[in-house]
Amino acid sequence: MTPFGAKLRQLRAAKGLQLTQMAAELNISAAYLSALEHGKRGKPAPGLVMQICGTLGCIWDEAEELKTLAELSHPKVTLDTSGLTPAKTELANRLGATLRKLPDATVERLLAVLKQPE
């Protein structure tokens, strides 16, 4: 599941909307909406994110959070490290090789470091 999918599912449940009901309101298939929630599809288009915000009644901070999460939710990431330092290339490769095995606590610590303002 992607960060966007988890948040979407949480917001949909809080509104008491069934997946099929929300999909119909968005004029998309229930299968596509389910795939978005489960991280089986790439990040949604900005227009769809705005439609989702409207359907869920998201405003201001909640809408911004959903847009940000959509940008961070592509389930298949590709990194191009050409032209970067050897250390950055090593980091990308080590992360790619070990991500599935990392404990959740380690992932949370790494995310905290990456989210710090520069």
PDB file of C-alpha atoms in Angstrom, residues 31-71:
ATOM      1  CA  ALA A  31     -11.245  -1.849  -9.562  1.00  0.00           C
ATOM      2  CA  TYR A  32      -9.132   1.221 -10.359  1.00  0.00           C
ATOM      3  CA  LEU A  33      -9.990   2.879  -7.023  1.00  0.00           C
ATOM      4  CA  SER A  34      -9.141  -0.345  -5.201  1.00  0.00           C
ATOM      5  CA  ALA A  35      -5.835  -0.566  -7.089  1.00  0.00           C
ATOM      6  CA  LEU A  36      -5.021   3.025  -6.054  1.00  0.00           C
ATOM      7  CA  GLU A  37      -5.762   2.216  -2.424  1.00  0.00           C
ATOM      8  CA  HIS A  38      -3.639  -0.938  -2.504  1.00  0.00           C
ATOM      9  CA  GLY A  39      -0.681   0.617  -4.340  1.00  0.00           C
ATOM     10  CA  LYS A  40      -1.145  -1.471  -7.465  1.00  0.00           C
ATOM     11  CA  ARG A  41      -1.391   1.606  -9.726  1.00  0.00           C
ATOM     12  CA  GLY A  42       0.940   4.534 -10.215  1.00  0.00           C
ATOM     13  CA  LYS A  43       0.315   7.913  -8.714  1.00  0.00           C
ATOM     14  CA  PRO A  44      -3.024   9.408  -9.737  1.00  0.00           C
ATOM     15  CA  ALA A  45      -3.285  12.427 -12.017  1.00  0.00           C
ATOM     16  CA  PRO A  46      -3.571  15.805 -10.231  1.00  0.00           C
ATOM     17  CA  GLY A  47      -7.104  16.251 -11.580  1.00  0.00           C
ATOM     18  CA  LEU A  48      -8.235  12.976 -10.038  1.00  0.00           C
ATOM     19  CA  VAL A  49      -6.645  13.925  -6.724  1.00  0.00           C
ATOM     20  CA  MET A  50      -8.667  17.166  -6.782  1.00  0.00           C
ATOM     21  CA  GLN A  51     -11.857  15.218  -7.592  1.00  0.00           C
ATOM     22  CA  ILE A  52     -11.126  12.883  -4.683  1.00  0.00           C
ATOM     23  CA  CYS A  53     -10.617  15.883  -2.392  1.00  0.00           C
ATOM     24  CA  GLY A  54     -13.964  17.252  -3.505  1.00  0.00           C
ATOM     25  CA  THR A  55     -15.769  13.951  -3.014  1.00  0.00           C
ATOM     26  CA  LEU A  56     -14.266  13.523   0.451  1.00  0.00           C
ATOM     27  CA  GLY A  57     -14.754  17.161   1.421  1.00  0.00           C
ATOM     28  CA  CYS A  58     -11.037  17.717   1.965  1.00  0.00           C
ATOM     29  CA  ILE A  59      -9.995  21.347   2.279  1.00  0.00           C
ATOM     30  CA  TRP A  60      -6.789  23.231   2.975  1.00  0.00           C
ATOM     31  CA  ASP A  61      -4.252  21.159   4.889  1.00  0.00           C
ATOM     32  CA  GLU A  62      -5.969  17.830   4.296  1.00  0.00           C
ATOM     33  CA  ALA A  63      -6.145  18.474   0.528  1.00  0.00           C
ATOM     34  CA  GLU A  64      -2.490  19.549   0.462  1.00  0.00           C
ATOM     35  CA  GLU A  65      -1.506  16.432   2.374  1.00  0.00           C
ATOM     36  CA  LEU A  66      -3.377  14.231  -0.095  1.00  0.00           C
ATOM     37  CA  LYS A  67      -1.702  15.973  -3.061  1.00  0.00           C
ATOM     38  CA  THR A  68       1.737  15.570  -1.463  1.00  0.00           C
ATOM     39  CA  LEU A  69       1.106  11.908  -0.677  1.00  0.00           C
ATOM     40  CA  ALA A  70       0.003  11.301  -4.269  1.00  0.00           C
ATOM     41  CA  GLU A  71       3.340  12.673  -5.483  1.00  0.00           C
TER      42      GLU A  71
END
